[in-house]
mmCIF file of C-alpha atoms in Angstrom:
data_model
loop_
_atom_site.group_PDB
_atom_site.id
_atom_site.type_symbol
_atom_site.label_atom_id
_atom_site.label_comp_id
_atom_site.label_asym_id
_atom_site.label_seq_id
_atom_site.Cartn_x
_atom_site.Cartn_y
_atom_site.Cartn_z
ATOM 1 C CA ASP X 1 23.618 16.872 11.778
ATOM 2 C CA THR X 2 25.482 18.915 14.363
ATOM 3 C CA GLY X 3 22.978 21.737 14.761
ATOM 4 C CA SER X 4 22.042 23.131 18.123
ATOM 5 C CA ASP X 5 18.430 22.056 17.682
ATOM 6 C CA ASP X 6 19.025 18.631 19.237
ATOM 7 C CA ASP X 7 15.426 18.273 20.296
ATOM 8 C CA TRP X 8 13.952 19.423 16.984
ATOM 9 C CA LEU X 9 10.903 17.302 16.432
ATOM 10 C CA PHE X 10 11.614 14.941 19.312
ATOM 11 C CA ASP X 11 10.306 17.506 21.780
ATOM 12 C CA GLN X 12 6.920 17.094 20.039
ATOM 13 C CA LEU X 13 6.929 13.319 20.503
ATOM 14 C CA PRO X 14 6.043 11.291 23.578
ATOM 15 C CA ALA X 15 9.171 10.441 25.594
ATOM 16 C CA SER X 16 8.602 6.736 24.904
ATOM 17 C CA ALA X 17 8.894 7.375 21.138
ATOM 18 C CA ARG X 18 12.453 8.659 21.552
ATOM 19 C CA VAL X 19 15.742 6.782 21.661
ATOM 20 C CA VAL X 20 17.362 9.170 24.161
ATOM 21 C CA GLY X 21 16.145 8.239 27.611
ATOM 22 C CA ASN X 22 15.116 4.751 26.478
ATOM 23 C CA HIS X 23 18.517 3.325 25.575
ATOM 24 C CA PRO X 24 21.169 2.128 28.030
ATOM 25 C CA HIS X 25 24.008 3.875 26.164
ATOM 26 C CA ALA X 26 23.482 7.655 26.144
ATOM 27 C CA LYS X 27 26.095 8.425 23.454
ATOM 28 C CA ARG X 28 24.715 5.787 21.068
ATOM 29 C CA ALA X 29 21.198 7.091 21.707
ATOM 30 C CA ARG X 30 22.217 10.682 20.857
ATOM 31 C CA ASN X 31 23.970 9.487 17.691
ATOM 32 C CA LYS X 32 20.922 7.440 16.658
ATOM 33 C CA GLU X 33 18.599 10.396 17.221
ATOM 34 C CA GLY X 34 20.908 12.501 15.041
ATOM 35 C CA GLN X 35 20.481 9.958 12.246
ATOM 36 C CA LEU X 36 16.725 9.837 12.825
ATOM 37 C CA ARG X 37 16.458 13.628 12.851
ATOM 38 C CA SER X 38 18.196 13.815 9.458
ATOM 39 C CA MET X 39 15.949 11.139 7.972
ATOM 40 C CA LEU X 40 12.807 12.723 9.409
ATOM 41 C CA ARG X 41 13.732 16.135 7.985
ATOM 42 C CA GLY X 42 14.128 14.633 4.537
ATOM 43 C CA ILE X 43 10.943 12.590 4.696
ATOM 44 C CA LEU X 44 8.828 15.417 6.115
ATOM 45 C CA ASN X 45 10.069 17.706 3.330
ATOM 46 C CA LEU X 46 9.038 15.103 0.736
ATOM 47 C CA ILE X 47 5.602 14.285 2.124
ATOM 48 C CA PRO X 48 3.138 17.194 2.167
ATOM 49 C CA GLU X 49 0.620 17.377 5.033
ATOM 50 C CA SER X 50 -2.135 16.902 2.483
ATOM 51 C CA ALA X 51 -0.631 13.631 1.229
ATOM 52 C CA GLU X 52 -3.551 11.310 1.941
ATOM 53 C CA SER X 53 -3.062 7.581 1.504
ATOM 54 C CA THR X 54 0.708 7.778 1.023
ATOM 55 C CA THR X 55 2.364 4.516 2.023
ATOM 56 C CA ILE X 56 5.906 4.697 3.405
ATOM 57 C CA VAL X 57 7.863 1.474 3.930
ATOM 58 C CA ASP X 58 10.828 1.379 6.307
ATOM 59 C CA PHE X 59 12.928 -1.550 5.099
ATOM 60 C CA GLY X 60 15.036 -3.032 7.889
ATOM 61 C CA GLY X 61 13.118 -0.825 10.339
ATOM 62 C CA GLY X 62 13.788 -3.069 13.338
ATOM 63 C CA SER X 63 12.169 -1.948 16.571
ATOM 64 C CA GLY X 64 10.611 1.184 15.093
ATOM 65 C CA HIS X 65 13.046 3.980 15.956
ATOM 66 C CA LEU X 66 12.000 5.682 12.706
ATOM 67 C CA GLY X 67 8.601 4.058 12.089
ATOM 68 C CA ILE X 68 6.953 5.150 15.335
ATOM 69 C CA PRO X 69 7.882 8.853 15.041
ATOM 70 C CA LEU X 70 6.804 8.806 11.380
ATOM 71 C CA ALA X 71 3.429 7.281 12.268
ATOM 72 C CA LEU X 72 2.906 9.947 14.944
ATOM 73 C CA LEU X 73 4.036 12.856 12.769
ATOM 74 C CA LEU X 74 2.294 11.711 9.562
ATOM 75 C CA PRO X 75 -1.062 10.342 10.734
ATOM 76 C CA GLN X 76 -2.444 10.690 7.207
ATOM 77 C CA CYS X 77 0.151 8.205 5.901
ATOM 78 C CA LYS X 78 0.399 4.455 6.231
ATOM 79 C CA ILE X 79 3.773 3.439 7.681
ATOM 80 C CA ILE X 80 4.977 -0.145 7.272
ATOM 81 C CA VAL X 81 8.080 -1.442 9.048
ATOM 82 C CA VAL X 82 9.635 -4.465 7.357
ATOM 83 C CA ASP X 83 12.212 -6.545 9.202
ATOM 84 C CA LEU X 84 13.428 -10.125 9.116
ATOM 85 C CA ASN X 85 14.122 -10.238 12.854
ATOM 86 C CA GLU X 86 11.010 -11.415 14.709
ATOM 87 C CA ARG X 87 12.433 -10.179 18.030
ATOM 88 C CA SER X 88 12.813 -6.639 16.640
ATOM 89 C CA ILE X 89 9.222 -6.627 15.376
ATOM 90 C CA LYS X 90 8.036 -7.863 18.775
ATOM 91 C CA LEU X 91 9.990 -5.030 20.450
ATOM 92 C CA LEU X 92 8.343 -2.542 18.079
ATOM 93 C CA HIS X 93 4.879 -3.748 19.111
ATOM 94 C CA GLU X 94 5.819 -3.574 22.805
ATOM 95 C CA LYS X 95 7.189 -0.054 22.340
ATOM 96 C CA ALA X 96 4.031 0.920 20.427
ATOM 97 C CA LYS X 97 1.877 -0.147 23.395
ATOM 98 C CA VAL X 98 3.917 2.111 25.692
ATOM 99 C CA VAL X 99 3.675 5.024 23.238
ATOM 100 C CA ILE X 100 -0.101 4.546 22.902
ATOM 101 C CA GLN X 101 -0.486 4.527 26.679
ATOM 102 C CA GLU X 102 1.655 7.660 27.041
ATOM 103 C CA VAL X 103 -0.296 9.486 24.331
ATOM 104 C CA THR X 104 -3.605 8.392 25.856
ATOM 105 C CA ASP X 105 -2.502 9.561 29.302
ATOM 106 C CA ALA X 106 -1.285 12.878 27.833
ATOM 107 C CA GLU X 107 -4.627 13.295 26.054
ATOM 108 C CA LYS X 108 -6.492 12.758 29.329
ATOM 109 C CA GLN X 109 -4.219 15.306 31.023
ATOM 110 C CA ASP X 110 -4.642 17.646 28.055
ATOM 111 C CA SER X 111 -8.398 17.623 28.446
ATOM 112 C CA LYS X 112 -7.828 18.925 31.972
ATOM 113 C CA THR X 113 -5.066 21.467 31.239
ATOM 114 C CA ARG X 114 -5.765 22.313 27.563
ATOM 115 C CA ASP X 115 -2.045 21.959 26.751
ATOM 116 C CA SER X 116 -2.079 20.725 23.150
ATOM 117 C CA SER X 117 1.653 20.076 22.764
ATOM 118 C CA LYS X 118 1.169 16.298 22.963
ATOM 119 C CA ASN X 119 -2.308 16.077 21.490
ATOM 120 C CA PHE X 120 -1.615 13.198 19.075
ATOM 121 C CA ALA X 121 -4.719 11.224 20.010
ATOM 122 C CA SER X 122 -7.110 13.937 18.873
ATOM 123 C CA LYS X 123 -5.145 14.460 15.655
ATOM 124 C CA LEU X 124 -5.359 10.775 14.869
ATOM 125 C CA SER X 125 -8.930 10.133 15.911
ATOM 126 C CA SER X 126 -10.314 11.585 12.684
ATOM 127 C CA LYS X 127 -7.883 9.675 10.493
ATOM 128 C CA ASN X 128 -8.855 6.350 9.028
ATOM 129 C CA ILE X 129 -6.053 4.571 7.237
ATOM 130 C CA ALA X 130 -7.559 2.151 4.768
ATOM 131 C CA SER X 131 -6.523 -1.420 5.270
ATOM 132 C CA SER X 132 -4.177 -2.784 2.684
ATOM 133 C CA SER X 133 -5.682 -4.240 -0.466
ATOM 134 C CA THR X 134 -2.918 -6.806 -0.536
ATOM 135 C CA THR X 135 -2.837 -10.294 0.926
ATOM 136 C CA MET X 136 0.384 -9.479 2.786
ATOM 137 C CA ASP X 137 0.405 -10.433 6.459
ATOM 138 C CA LEU X 138 0.623 -6.936 7.950
ATOM 139 C CA LYS X 139 0.073 -6.466 11.671
ATOM 140 C CA CYS X 140 -1.250 -3.131 12.966
ATOM 141 C CA CYS X 141 0.466 -1.579 15.992
ATOM 142 C CA GLY X 142 -2.561 0.400 17.178
ATOM 143 C CA SER X 143 -6.280 0.516 16.617
ATOM 144 C CA GLN X 144 -7.666 1.724 13.307
ATOM 145 C CA GLY X 145 -8.337 5.442 13.485
ATOM 146 C CA GLY X 146 -6.484 5.718 16.807
ATOM 147 C CA VAL X 147 -2.946 6.264 18.010
ATOM 148 C CA LEU X 148 -0.530 4.291 15.803
ATOM 149 C CA GLY X 149 -3.443 2.871 13.821
ATOM 150 C CA ASN X 150 -1.441 3.857 10.747
ATOM 151 C CA LEU X 151 1.656 1.822 11.744
ATOM 152 C CA PHE X 152 1.999 -1.737 10.462
ATOM 153 C CA THR X 153 4.702 -4.388 10.511
ATOM 154 C CA PHE X 154 5.762 -7.161 8.179
ATOM 155 C CA CYS X 155 8.127 -9.799 9.549
ATOM 156 C CA GLY X 156 10.075 -11.514 6.811
ATOM 157 C CA PRO X 157 12.701 -11.049 4.129
ATOM 158 C CA VAL X 158 12.591 -7.820 2.123
ATOM 159 C CA GLU X 159 12.189 -9.817 -1.088
ATOM 160 C CA ASP X 160 8.946 -11.329 0.272
ATOM 161 C CA PHE X 161 7.376 -7.900 0.812
ATOM 162 C CA GLU X 162 5.074 -7.374 -2.175
ATOM 163 C CA SER X 163 2.662 -4.674 -1.053
ATOM 164 C CA PRO X 164 2.460 -1.477 -3.139
ATOM 165 C CA PHE X 165 4.043 1.630 -1.612
ATOM 166 C CA ASP X 166 4.909 5.223 -2.503
ATOM 167 C CA VAL X 167 8.142 5.839 -0.581
ATOM 168 C CA ALA X 168 10.846 3.427 0.557
ATOM 169 C CA ILE X 169 13.281 4.335 3.310
ATOM 170 C CA ALA X 170 16.111 2.546 5.102
ATOM 171 C CA LEU X 171 18.329 4.028 7.778
ATOM 172 C CA HIS X 172 21.277 1.703 7.440
#
């Protein structure tokens, strides 16, 4: 992906949901966002906006570079990040808290300025992702019906993940 639209999609996301600006190595961050942009284009072309209750699993999703933007852009879908590394999952949850705070702050500002470019909170408030019917130990990154209430994590080996899903993705 060498197009000139480097900020395609990322300009719609909270700054804390991006890699660029949040990574100590600028070149690596730009390369990672290029990979993410390509994956997001493919996924967003596959999943229609009307796709209610679609479950997308990001296998080896680490700290949520792909999972968080997907959860923000597809509030009608359930996003599950699966990773063996407990530290990565912990980082994802920490990053999610920052994203939620940024979105909440932007929503408060939006109510004053009526700028809807970062109005994720209002888009998500009407969504209610059903909790999983499985006994899997999934941990939600947000509050149900709120910002990132559709983003879940599973910490463990891929072969132990037994929850039903519609789409599987992996960036590596």
